[in-house]
Amino acid sequence: LVDWSSSVPLLVVCTARPELLERRPGWGGGKPNALTLSISPLSDEETARLLAELLERAVLPAEVQASLLARAGGNPLYAEQFARLLAEGGTDERLPLPENVQGIIAARLDGLPPEEKALLQDGAVLGKVFWLGAACAVGGLGREEGERRLHALERKEFVRRERRSSVGGEDEYAFRHVLVRDVAYGQIPRGARAEQHQRAAEWIEALGRPEDHAEMLAHHYLEALRLGQAAGREDPKLAEQARASARVAGERAYALGALPAARRFYESALELWPADDPQRPDLLLAYARSRTDDVFLDDAVLEGAAEGFLRAENPEGAAEAQARMGSIWLNRGDRDRALEHFEHARGLVDGRKGSAAKAFVLQELARTRMMGNEFDTAIPLATESLALAEALGLEGTRARNLNTIGVSRVVMGDRGGLEDLERAEEIARAINSYEEVGAAANLAWMNVLLGDLREATVLQQRAQRLAEQRGVPSFVRWQEVEHVFHCYWDGRWDEGLSTADGYLKAVEGPTHYMEPNCRSIRAVIWLARGRPEAALEDVQRATELARAAKDPQTMSPVLAIAGRVRLAVGDRGGASAAADELAEIWRSSGIGQPHECAEAPWVFRELGRESELAEALARERAKTRWHEVARLTVVGDFAGLAEHYAVMGSLPDEAHARLRAAEELVREGERAEADRQLALALPVFAQVGAKVWAAEARALLSESA
């Protein structure tokens, strides 16, 4: 809400326990116009004052008060619940003092008349919020009697009646605190819970609006089944109701863009779905859609879907399953396996009339060709898919294809592609599609490629927030690595290393497309910080992974950085081999990636092969700021390079260029200017912890002195 609100006088106040920041560390600060207040526990004096207000008396027996203060530990809820217990119990001396809040709540519940406690437990089955009719249905109670008991519970401040109800014609109630609900629910015997959940589901189903209540219905049927099975009861009809409701809830959540919820419900449905049921392939494919591009998805899911569709003579379904397998293998960094699946999928829909599956296959194949710099192939494929999408009203597919076309146009030198990306984002946002994340991410990266790093950083942060909000793990992983890049350029190296470590831990197991990029940029940091062995280990692994991915956008930067590291450790032959491979790629795919342009020139200068790089730059039709970076480096205009980086927004690259400029100036006897360059560079080296560069700078200052 805060991220998307602007130019509106809006105050947002939220409360949470500190554990929230372990899962969402970015919510604790760092956002514009945001303030975090840590609320400390109440002091003994404050707890005593609160209790006196609640009890409307100033003094408790000394022993009772001392014990109460010790056990409350500054928790106001403990004091509040004790006051209610005291008011309901009648005498001070005999009241027990449980160790925690839950114990006090349990004591209060045990003090209720049995019929009121039973109704409170019936409401707890439904959740923190419940309705009069639902509670009566769960407990088998008449409406008039239920209303009377709820009025008593409201007077005793266990529940409150809401002014508006989310269910038409029903009075809505809410527990005053979620702990009251949890304790009441926990006191229900497990066997009874199963029957109560089933009755709750039947009441919800009778409302006749499954699209509005799909998640609640699935929750109650699944809980009824789970609890019944735990008690040793098998109910085939209940199992059928549970799996059907879980599937509907998954479809509803997916349509709303709530992918984590969709995944959970589809998983529950699949656990219960018969292996030989003809609808299972559809369910497997729906589940895979909720885990788009997820490298951790078991291959058996889509393999089973494809086989089932082929048995049912449904080639379109099989084609989509194959194409989704291709996208997963692409994200695993194996281009050959990905293309096998894509070509298989294409063979299934070639010659058939236009369909959503055919449009999907073409869009994924187009995206893969675009990532391999095969723009002459990518654009026609995406254009064909786009035409199908427009004819069939497939807005998500429209967005995906405009994304592919936009990236292709920008890389080929046509800035009009930025408008395609903006349009793709608008279309996806309008239908609440996760394609919005892909378009936003590529819009950010195109600004990187064009050399506007400051604008790109803002756009990347937005794309990362979108990925997290959408709950798409594959997009989150991708954005984590791009965040590492921006941490490098912004001079936030410790944050970049921490993010890289978290990403690499998260993708342990199957490889991930962005892993070589992550390792190579980490290697640059290790090199500047005096850890060449760690840098070498990273580039060795990065090179191995990049060879499987085969895309120039990954392979070229990795090779350039590998060359730098090889030179730093004295492996001139390894650096020369990396340069050979780079020169070969440039002849077929050109040069243009940021760290390729930033790092390769240093390698080619050291090896005396500047002319090869100059030739590669001369062949480029679409010149960007990164091409100018490469040109300035290779001709040795380091002062000009530093100013160029300053305009682009790469703090460490600017400082490193100033260091190299100072070296040249010292050799030329321009000591005053050399000192000026070093004075600008040294604070940056200290900020990022680049001790190797800092040591070189201090040595030059000594020479100047």
Short mmCIF file of C-alpha atoms in Angstrom, two decimals, residues 41-51 65-66 68-74:
data_model
loop_
_atom_site.label_atom_id
_atom_site.label_comp_id
_atom_site.label_asym_id
_atom_site.label_seq_id
_atom_site.Cartn_x
_atom_site.Cartn_y
_atom_site.Cartn_z
CA PRO A 41 7.63 -4.13 27.72
CA LEU A 42 5.67 -2.28 30.39
CA SER A 43 7.52 -1.55 33.59
CA ASP A 44 6.19 -2.98 36.87
CA GLU A 45 4.82 0.45 37.72
CA GLU A 46 3.06 0.74 34.35
CA THR A 47 1.64 -2.78 34.64
CA ALA A 48 0.30 -1.96 38.11
CA ARG A 49 -1.29 1.26 36.80
CA LEU A 50 -2.90 -0.61 33.89
CA LEU A 51 -4.26 -3.25 36.25
CA GLN A 65 0.49 -8.21 42.88
CA ALA A 66 4.14 -9.25 43.20
CA LEU A 68 1.35 -11.05 38.90
CA LEU A 69 4.05 -8.52 37.97
CA ALA A 70 6.71 -11.22 37.84
CA ARG A 71 4.68 -13.42 35.53
CA ALA A 72 3.30 -10.67 33.30
CA GLY A 73 6.81 -9.69 32.24
CA GLY A 74 5.54 -6.35 30.96
#
